[in-house]
Amino acid sequence: MASKTLALISLILTCCVLFYAFLWINLLENLKSFSLGFKDVVRAEFLWREIHQHIDDRAPINQSVITSALNFSSLGDTIDAKNLTIEREDKITPIPILYKTNFTKLPVWDFEDVYLQDHDARKPICSDSKSIHNTKDPKFKEAFLPNIQLWLYRGLLNITEWNRLAHFNNPFGFMEYKYDEIRATVDLIPKPKFLKLLPVPESAKDGCIRCAVVGLSGILNNSKMGKEIDSHDYVFRVNGALTQGYEEDVGNKTSVYVHTAFSLYSSLHKFKKVDHQRLLQNENTKHVMIPEGLRDFEWLQGLLQRKEATGHFKGVRPLELFKGHFNESRFYVLHPDFLRYIRYRFMLSEQTQRKVWALYRPTNGAFALFLALHTCDIVDVYGYITEDHKKYSNYYYEKLKSRVIFYINHDYGLEIKTWKNLHDAGILKLYQGKGDLNNTKT
C-alpha cells in the first residue's frame, strides 16, 4: 500500500515538473519575441520612473543615473531590422520627452554605438576596389559597418525603437519629438523597391560600381572636370546641384540627388526652378532625403499624402514641385542610425563637448559622400572643401568670389581632415585642384 502511495506521489510530482517546465519554455519563447528583450524593457521602465520627475519640469538630469539605469551594452552593436515586426506596445509606452537644454554637452549613452542592421545589404564583388569595403587602413576598417541600415521606412519604428532613438538629437534620432507625430509620418514611407541604391552596370564586367560625388566648392571653377565626372557609372550631387551652364566644369549627369526638405525647396527658388526642375523630373535620378528636423517630417507627410504640408512648409504642396514625375521607387529617406553612425564613428567633433553641441552635424555633402562609400566600389570626389579653400570661391556657380564661411553647425576643419585622410588611405580620390598630381586619371 505504501509503495503504491509513493508511486502515485512520484507520478504527480513528475507531472508537475513537466508542466512547469513547459510553462517556463513557453515563457522564454515569448520573451524572445520582444524586439529588444525583456531585460531591456525592465531596464527601460526603471529608467523612465527614475527620470520622469526631472523631465516633466525640464530640470537638470544626472546622466550617471540614466546610464546606470538603462544599459543596452549587452546587445552588442547591432539590432536586426527583421526582428522589429513583433512588438508588445501594450506593455511599453513612449519615454518622457528628452530636451536638448537638459544637457550641457552631447550626452553619450551606453547604447550610443548600437545601430539597426540590414543583413540583406549589398555584398561587393569588385576585386579592384580599394574603397572602405576593402580598406586595409586599421582606423577606417574598424569604424566601417557593411550592414548599417541605410533607409527609414514603415515597419522600422515601433515604441521600443522609438524609446532608443528618442535619446538622440536630430537628425540622429527623435529627441524633443512626439512619438505619434513621427510614427504617423514614418508609416507613410514605403519600403524601397530596390534596397540596394545602385545596381552594378551591365557594362561593368568586373562587377565594380564607379561613382563621382560632386560638391559645390569653387575649386571646380575652370576645372574642366565635367567630362571626367560624367564618365562615372553614377554621379552623386547635393543641395544646389546646378549644372546648366557649368557642364564643362561639373558635368551634367545626376544619378543620386541628396538633400533636405529645406535645401531642395530653397534651391528651387534660388535657381528660378529651372535646373532643379530638371532634377525633379529626371527619371534617371534617385532622390535621397536627409530627415534633418521636424520640418522634414512635415514635408514628407505632405509629399506622401499628396496634400499641403504643415508647420514650416504650410501652404506648400511638395508633390506639385515634381510636376507629375514623383516616383516612390526612386525616393529614399536616410535612417537616423546611419546619420548617427557617421557622426560617432567618423566625424565626432570637439563641438559636441560645448554648450552648442546640439547645433553640430556633418554637412549634407558629408552624408552624401559616406552614402557613396557604402554604395559604390570606386569613389572619386570633386568640389569638396580642401586645405587651400581660401584660394577659391565658396561656390562654383558664383560670378563674384566670396570667402568660405565656417558656420557653427558644421565642423569644416574636421571635414577637411577627414576627406584628406580618406584620400591618403586610398579609400577615395579627392580632387584637390589642377596642381595636384594625385588627381591625374590613370
Tab-separated table of N, CA and C in Angstrom, residues 39-163:
chain	number	residue	atom	x	y	z
A	39	LYS	N	14.670	41.912	-20.599
A	39	LYS	CA	15.613	42.537	-19.679
A	39	LYS	C	15.761	44.027	-19.974
A	40	ASP	N	15.797	44.374	-21.267
A	40	ASP	CA	15.945	45.771	-21.637
A	40	ASP	C	14.681	46.571	-21.366
A	41	VAL	N	13.524	45.906	-21.496
A	41	VAL	CA	12.270	46.585	-21.180
A	41	VAL	C	12.220	46.924	-19.701
A	42	VAL	N	12.641	45.954	-18.863
A	42	VAL	CA	12.667	46.208	-17.426
A	42	VAL	C	13.591	47.374	-17.110
A	43	ARG	N	14.766	47.369	-17.736
A	43	ARG	CA	15.706	48.463	-17.511
A	43	ARG	C	15.120	49.798	-17.963
A	44	ALA	N	14.464	49.741	-19.130
A	44	ALA	CA	13.879	50.961	-19.655
A	44	ALA	C	12.785	51.498	-18.739
A	45	GLU	N	11.894	50.602	-18.268
A	45	GLU	CA	10.831	51.044	-17.383
A	45	GLU	C	11.397	51.651	-16.100
A	46	PHE	N	12.490	51.065	-15.603
A	46	PHE	CA	13.129	51.616	-14.412
A	46	PHE	C	13.663	53.022	-14.699
A	47	LEU	N	14.242	53.178	-15.895
A	47	LEU	CA	14.783	54.483	-16.284
A	47	LEU	C	13.684	55.540	-16.317
A	48	TRP	N	12.571	55.186	-16.969
A	48	TRP	CA	11.523	56.191	-17.115
A	48	TRP	C	10.995	56.652	-15.747
A	49	ARG	N	10.821	55.702	-14.825
A	49	ARG	CA	10.360	56.078	-13.489
A	49	ARG	C	11.394	56.949	-12.797
A	50	GLU	N	12.652	56.612	-13.043
A	50	GLU	CA	13.748	57.294	-12.363
A	50	GLU	C	13.886	58.751	-12.800
A	51	ILE	N	13.636	59.035	-14.111
A	51	ILE	CA	13.869	60.396	-14.605
A	51	ILE	C	12.589	61.183	-14.879
A	52	HIS	N	11.450	60.531	-14.727
A	52	HIS	CA	10.189	61.164	-15.112
A	52	HIS	C	9.979	62.512	-14.433
A	53	GLN	N	10.247	62.568	-13.131
A	53	GLN	CA	10.005	63.808	-12.403
A	53	GLN	C	10.916	64.931	-12.866
A	54	HIS	N	12.105	64.584	-13.380
A	54	HIS	CA	13.024	65.610	-13.881
A	54	HIS	C	12.580	66.120	-15.243
A	55	ILE	N	12.164	65.180	-16.113
A	55	ILE	CA	11.834	65.543	-17.481
A	55	ILE	C	10.616	66.453	-17.540
A	56	ASP	N	9.594	66.135	-16.739
A	56	ASP	CA	8.359	66.912	-16.796
A	56	ASP	C	8.593	68.393	-16.548
A	57	ASP	N	9.561	68.699	-15.695
A	57	ASP	CA	9.852	70.085	-15.356
A	57	ASP	C	11.057	70.631	-16.104
A	58	ARG	N	11.594	69.812	-17.041
A	58	ARG	CA	12.819	70.174	-17.779
A	58	ARG	C	13.949	70.500	-16.813
A	59	ALA	N	13.986	69.794	-15.709
A	59	ALA	CA	15.038	70.015	-14.718
A	59	ALA	C	16.313	69.308	-15.156
A	60	PRO	N	17.475	69.755	-14.652
A	60	PRO	CA	18.735	69.087	-14.992
A	60	PRO	C	18.692	67.610	-14.625
A	61	ILE	N	19.294	66.797	-15.458
A	61	ILE	CA	19.276	65.356	-15.241
A	61	ILE	C	20.669	64.883	-14.896
A	62	ASN	N	20.759	64.022	-13.927
A	62	ASN	CA	22.023	63.384	-13.591
A	62	ASN	C	22.242	62.249	-14.580
A	63	GLN	N	23.152	62.442	-15.523
A	63	GLN	CA	23.318	61.450	-16.585
A	63	GLN	C	23.813	60.110	-16.047
A	64	SER	N	24.574	60.110	-14.943
A	64	SER	CA	25.055	58.848	-14.389
A	64	SER	C	23.899	57.977	-13.918
A	65	VAL	N	22.836	58.625	-13.444
A	65	VAL	CA	21.651	57.881	-13.034
A	65	VAL	C	21.002	57.237	-14.245
A	66	ILE	N	20.949	57.999	-15.359
A	66	ILE	CA	20.313	57.488	-16.571
A	66	ILE	C	21.102	56.317	-17.141
A	67	THR	N	22.400	56.499	-17.289
A	67	THR	CA	23.198	55.453	-17.931
A	67	THR	C	23.292	54.197	-17.080
A	68	SER	N	23.222	54.349	-15.767
A	68	SER	CA	23.251	53.166	-14.915
A	68	SER	C	21.904	52.467	-14.905
A	69	ALA	N	20.834	53.231	-15.134
A	69	ALA	CA	19.500	52.651	-15.135
A	69	ALA	C	19.212	51.903	-16.424
A	70	LEU	N	19.758	52.401	-17.531
A	70	LEU	CA	19.491	51.783	-18.825
A	70	LEU	C	20.808	51.415	-19.484
A	71	ASN	N	21.038	50.138	-19.655
A	71	ASN	CA	22.311	49.666	-20.195
A	71	ASN	C	22.017	48.671	-21.306
A	72	PHE	N	22.189	49.102	-22.543
A	72	PHE	CA	21.926	48.248	-23.683
A	72	PHE	C	23.207	47.586	-24.193
A	73	SER	N	24.292	47.702	-23.459
A	73	SER	CA	25.570	47.212	-23.975
A	73	SER	C	25.537	45.715	-24.240
A	74	SER	N	24.641	44.978	-23.570
A	74	SER	CA	24.556	43.546	-23.794
A	74	SER	C	24.068	43.202	-25.185
A	75	LEU	N	23.527	44.214	-25.896
A	75	LEU	CA	23.025	43.978	-27.248
A	75	LEU	C	24.139	43.951	-28.277
A	76	GLY	N	25.342	44.317	-27.904
A	76	GLY	CA	26.413	44.438	-28.884
A	76	GLY	C	26.246	45.722	-29.665
A	77	ASP	N	26.585	45.702	-30.966
A	77	ASP	CA	26.487	46.931	-31.744
A	77	ASP	C	25.483	46.822	-32.877
A	78	THR	N	24.574	45.846	-32.798
A	78	THR	CA	23.611	45.675	-33.873
A	78	THR	C	22.223	45.348	-33.360
A	79	ILE	N	21.232	45.713	-34.150
A	79	ILE	CA	19.859	45.282	-33.963
A	79	ILE	C	19.378	44.856	-35.334
A	80	ASP	N	18.826	43.658	-35.447
A	80	ASP	CA	18.397	43.144	-36.736
A	80	ASP	C	17.056	43.756	-37.114
A	81	ALA	N	17.003	44.412	-38.288
A	81	ALA	CA	15.769	45.065	-38.731
A	81	ALA	C	14.624	44.063	-38.881
A	82	LYS	N	14.935	42.798	-39.160
A	82	LYS	CA	13.889	41.805	-39.360
A	82	LYS	C	13.125	41.499	-38.078
A	83	ASN	N	13.715	41.786	-36.925
A	83	ASN	CA	13.085	41.468	-35.650
A	83	ASN	C	12.192	42.584	-35.124
A	84	LEU	N	12.011	43.624	-35.905
A	84	LEU	CA	11.244	44.765	-35.419
A	84	LEU	C	9.758	44.653	-35.715
A	85	THR	N	9.355	43.591	-36.401
A	85	THR	CA	7.957	43.478	-36.772
A	85	THR	C	7.092	43.006	-35.609
A	86	ILE	N	7.682	42.385	-34.577
A	86	ILE	CA	6.936	41.905	-33.418
A	86	ILE	C	7.200	42.829	-32.254
A	87	GLU	N	6.148	43.347	-31.652
A	87	GLU	CA	6.339	44.233	-30.528
A	87	GLU	C	5.192	44.083	-29.555
A	88	ARG	N	5.380	44.582	-28.357
A	88	ARG	CA	4.362	44.499	-27.319
A	88	ARG	C	4.022	45.898	-26.859
A	89	GLU	N	3.286	46.628	-27.692
A	89	GLU	CA	3.004	48.017	-27.380
A	89	GLU	C	2.105	48.161	-26.163
A	90	ASP	N	1.381	47.081	-25.822
A	90	ASP	CA	0.526	47.158	-24.646
A	90	ASP	C	1.343	47.156	-23.367
A	91	LYS	N	2.610	46.761	-23.456
A	91	LYS	CA	3.469	46.688	-22.273
A	91	LYS	C	4.478	47.827	-22.201
A	92	ILE	N	4.650	48.575	-23.304
A	92	ILE	CA	5.658	49.624	-23.350
A	92	ILE	C	4.992	50.936	-23.737
A	93	THR	N	5.417	52.020	-23.143
A	93	THR	CA	4.919	53.337	-23.501
A	93	THR	C	6.086	54.218	-23.921
A	94	PRO	N	5.823	55.255	-24.730
A	94	PRO	CA	6.914	56.157	-25.135
A	94	PRO	C	7.536	56.831	-23.920
A	95	ILE	N	8.830	57.007	-23.954
A	95	ILE	CA	9.528	57.643	-22.839
A	95	ILE	C	9.141	59.113	-22.742
A	96	PRO	N	9.260	59.693	-21.562
A	96	PRO	CA	9.065	61.149	-21.454
A	96	PRO	C	10.045	61.875	-22.380
A	97	ILE	N	9.616	62.979	-22.936
A	97	ILE	CA	10.430	63.708	-23.907
A	97	ILE	C	11.717	64.211	-23.266
A	98	LEU	N	12.830	63.953	-23.924
A	98	LEU	CA	14.117	64.496	-23.505
A	98	LEU	C	14.349	65.811	-24.249
A	99	TYR	N	14.867	66.801	-23.534
A	99	TYR	CA	15.101	68.114	-24.134
A	99	TYR	C	16.599	68.404	-24.221
A	100	LYS	N	17.003	69.033	-25.317
A	100	LYS	CA	18.411	69.355	-25.518
A	100	LYS	C	18.941	70.248	-24.404
A	101	THR	N	18.086	71.104	-23.863
A	101	THR	CA	18.515	72.026	-22.809
A	101	THR	C	18.855	71.321	-21.506
A	102	ASN	N	18.517	70.027	-21.431
A	102	ASN	CA	18.881	69.266	-20.234
A	102	ASN	C	20.370	68.933	-20.192
A	103	PHE	N	21.056	69.138	-21.308
A	103	PHE	CA	22.443	68.683	-21.409
A	103	PHE	C	23.361	69.831	-21.817
A	104	THR	N	24.495	69.935	-21.156
A	104	THR	CA	25.468	70.989	-21.457
A	104	THR	C	26.470	70.544	-22.521
A	105	LYS	N	26.452	69.273	-22.881
A	105	LYS	CA	27.254	68.740	-23.979
A	105	LYS	C	26.548	67.502	-24.504
A	106	LEU	N	27.052	66.953	-25.569
A	106	LEU	CA	26.426	65.787	-26.174
A	106	LEU	C	26.323	64.652	-25.160
A	107	PRO	N	25.114	64.181	-24.843
A	107	PRO	CA	25.004	63.027	-23.944
A	107	PRO	C	25.426	61.769	-24.684
A	108	VAL	N	26.228	60.962	-24.055
A	108	VAL	CA	26.679	59.712	-24.667
A	108	VAL	C	26.110	58.566	-23.848
A	109	TRP	N	25.204	57.820	-24.449
A	109	TRP	CA	24.520	56.737	-23.759
A	109	TRP	C	25.291	55.424	-23.896
A	110	ASP	N	24.971	54.470	-23.037
A	110	ASP	CA	25.619	53.158	-23.129
A	110	ASP	C	25.311	52.479	-24.466
A	111	PHE	N	24.207	52.864	-25.104
A	111	PHE	CA	23.815	52.274	-26.379
A	111	PHE	C	24.064	53.243	-27.532
A	112	GLU	N	24.972	54.183	-27.335
A	112	GLU	CA	25.298	55.178	-28.363
A	112	GLU	C	25.735	54.523	-29.668
A	113	ASP	N	26.481	53.440	-29.557
A	113	ASP	CA	27.083	52.799	-30.720
A	113	ASP	C	26.305	51.549	-31.143
A	114	VAL	N	25.009	51.516	-30.850
A	114	VAL	CA	24.127	50.429	-31.264
A	114	VAL	C	23.324	50.910	-32.469
A	115	TYR	N	23.342	50.122	-33.546
A	115	TYR	CA	22.682	50.547	-34.784
A	115	TYR	C	21.832	49.426	-35.364
A	116	LEU	N	20.780	49.815	-36.035
A	116	LEU	CA	19.976	48.869	-36.778
A	116	LEU	C	20.800	48.370	-37.962
A	117	GLN	N	20.705	47.071	-38.207
A	117	GLN	CA	21.494	46.471	-39.275
A	117	GLN	C	20.596	45.884	-40.361
A	118	ASP	N	21.052	45.970	-41.593
A	118	ASP	CA	20.357	45.374	-42.733
A	118	ASP	C	21.214	44.221	-43.242
A	119	HIS	N	20.787	42.996	-42.939
A	119	HIS	CA	21.605	41.846	-43.319
A	119	HIS	C	21.350	41.397	-44.757
A	120	ASP	N	20.533	42.180	-45.472
A	120	ASP	CA	20.366	41.966	-46.909
A	120	ASP	C	21.157	42.997	-47.703
A	121	ALA	N	22.055	43.701	-47.029
A	121	ALA	CA	22.828	44.750	-47.684
A	121	ALA	C	23.701	44.159	-48.792
A	122	ARG	N	24.059	45.010	-49.722
A	122	ARG	CA	24.868	44.581	-50.870
A	122	ARG	C	26.217	44.060	-50.434
A	123	LYS	N	26.634	42.955	-51.053
A	123	LYS	CA	27.955	42.381	-50.811
A	123	LYS	C	28.798	42.605	-52.066
A	124	PRO	N	29.747	43.537	-52.013
A	124	PRO	CA	30.528	43.896	-53.204
A	124	PRO	C	31.313	42.712	-53.761
A	125	ILE	N	31.412	42.677	-55.087
A	125	ILE	CA	32.190	41.625	-55.754
A	125	ILE	C	33.332	42.219	-56.565
A	126	CYS	N	33.528	43.525	-56.427
A	126	CYS	CA	34.561	44.221	-57.195
A	126	CYS	C	35.945	43.901	-56.636
A	127	SER	N	36.780	43.265	-57.434
A	127	SER	CA	38.113	42.870	-56.969
A	127	SER	C	39.098	44.036	-56.986
A	128	ASP	N	38.806	45.061	-57.796
A	128	ASP	CA	39.723	46.193	-57.908
A	128	ASP	C	39.464	47.273	-56.865
A	129	SER	N	38.433	47.083	-56.071
A	129	SER	CA	38.043	48.131	-55.140
A	129	SER	C	39.048	48.294	-54.009
A	130	LYS	N	39.380	49.558	-53.726
A	130	LYS	CA	40.185	49.892	-52.553
A	130	LYS	C	39.357	50.771	-51.614
A	131	SER	N	38.045	50.675	-51.785
A	131	SER	CA	37.140	51.533	-51.035
A	131	SER	C	37.073	51.097	-49.581
A	132	ILE	N	36.139	51.688	-48.872
A	132	ILE	CA	36.001	51.409	-47.447
A	132	ILE	C	35.598	49.956	-47.203
A	133	HIS	N	35.008	49.310	-48.211
A	133	HIS	CA	34.634	47.903	-48.075
A	133	HIS	C	35.861	47.004	-47.944
A	134	ASN	N	36.942	47.388	-48.601
A	134	ASN	CA	38.145	46.547	-48.644
A	134	ASN	C	39.384	47.232	-48.071
A	135	THR	N	39.226	48.313	-47.375
A	135	THR	CA	40.379	49.072	-46.912
A	135	THR	C	41.240	48.281	-45.928
A	136	LYS	N	42.526	48.538	-45.982
A	136	LYS	CA	43.466	47.940	-45.033
A	136	LYS	C	43.791	48.922	-43.906
A	137	ASP	N	43.323	50.161	-44.061
A	137	ASP	CA	43.578	51.158	-43.025
A	137	ASP	C	42.885	50.731	-41.730
A	138	PRO	N	43.622	50.531	-40.651
A	138	PRO	CA	43.032	49.983	-39.418
A	138	PRO	C	41.932	50.853	-38.819
A	139	LYS	N	42.099	52.174	-38.883
A	139	LYS	CA	41.107	53.078	-38.293
A	139	LYS	C	39.778	52.995	-39.031
A	140	PHE	N	39.826	53.112	-40.355
A	140	PHE	CA	38.595	53.079	-41.127
A	140	PHE	C	38.003	51.669	-41.192
A	141	LYS	N	38.855	50.676	-41.191
A	141	LYS	CA	38.384	49.292	-41.221
A	141	LYS	C	37.586	48.972	-39.959
A	142	GLU	N	38.058	49.441	-38.821
A	142	GLU	CA	37.363	49.194	-37.556
A	142	GLU	C	36.051	49.972	-37.480
A	143	ALA	N	36.025	51.167	-38.052
A	143	ALA	CA	34.831	52.012	-37.963
A	143	ALA	C	33.716	51.549	-38.899
A	144	PHE	N	34.061	50.933	-39.996
A	144	PHE	CA	33.100	50.612	-41.051
A	144	PHE	C	32.170	49.472	-40.656
A	145	LEU	N	30.867	49.674	-40.883
A	145	LEU	CA	29.851	48.632	-40.703
A	145	LEU	C	29.201	48.362	-42.061
A	146	PRO	N	29.513	47.238	-42.696
A	146	PRO	CA	28.994	46.980	-44.044
A	146	PRO	C	27.485	46.813	-44.098
A	147	ASN	N	26.873	46.447	-42.975
A	147	ASN	CA	25.439	46.175	-42.972
A	147	ASN	C	24.616	47.258	-42.285
A	148	ILE	N	25.174	48.438	-42.104
A	148	ILE	CA	24.439	49.513	-41.444
A	148	ILE	C	23.123	49.777	-42.192
A	149	GLN	N	22.054	49.976	-41.447
A	149	GLN	CA	20.754	50.275	-42.061
A	149	GLN	C	20.793	51.657	-42.696
A	150	LEU	N	20.568	51.719	-43.986
A	150	LEU	CA	20.624	52.990	-44.712
A	150	LEU	C	19.294	53.727	-44.698
A	151	TRP	N	18.180	52.979	-44.801
A	151	TRP	CA	16.907	53.612	-45.113
A	151	TRP	C	15.910	53.538	-43.959
A	152	LEU	N	15.099	54.568	-43.862
A	152	LEU	CA	13.991	54.620	-42.911
A	152	LEU	C	12.699	54.420	-43.695
A	153	TYR	N	11.860	53.496	-43.229
A	153	TYR	CA	10.580	53.252	-43.901
A	153	TYR	C	9.615	52.552	-42.942
A	154	ARG	N	8.369	52.429	-43.362
A	154	ARG	CA	7.342	51.860	-42.495
A	154	ARG	C	7.740	50.472	-42.000
A	155	GLY	N	7.428	50.202	-40.742
A	155	GLY	CA	7.768	48.915	-40.134
A	155	GLY	C	9.043	48.956	-39.322
A	156	LEU	N	9.818	50.039	-39.453
A	156	LEU	CA	11.088	50.125	-38.724
A	156	LEU	C	11.001	51.010	-37.485
A	157	LEU	N	9.812	51.498	-37.173
A	157	LEU	CA	9.681	52.344	-35.984
A	157	LEU	C	8.500	51.878	-35.142
A	158	ASN	N	8.818	51.146	-34.068
A	158	ASN	CA	7.812	50.805	-33.072
A	158	ASN	C	8.174	51.518	-31.769
A	159	ILE	N	7.425	51.274	-30.725
A	159	ILE	CA	7.658	52.010	-29.477
A	159	ILE	C	9.037	51.708	-28.902
A	160	THR	N	9.461	50.454	-28.984
A	160	THR	CA	10.775	50.099	-28.445
A	160	THR	C	11.884	50.822	-29.189
A	161	GLU	N	11.784	50.844	-30.513
A	161	GLU	CA	12.770	51.568	-31.304
A	161	GLU	C	12.696	53.064	-31.013
A	162	TRP	N	11.491	53.574	-30.846
A	162	TRP	CA	11.328	54.991	-30.506
A	162	TRP	C	12.050	55.310	-29.205
A	163	ASN	N	11.879	54.457	-28.209
A	163	ASN	CA	12.497	54.705	-26.902
A	163	ASN	C	14.016	54.681	-26.968
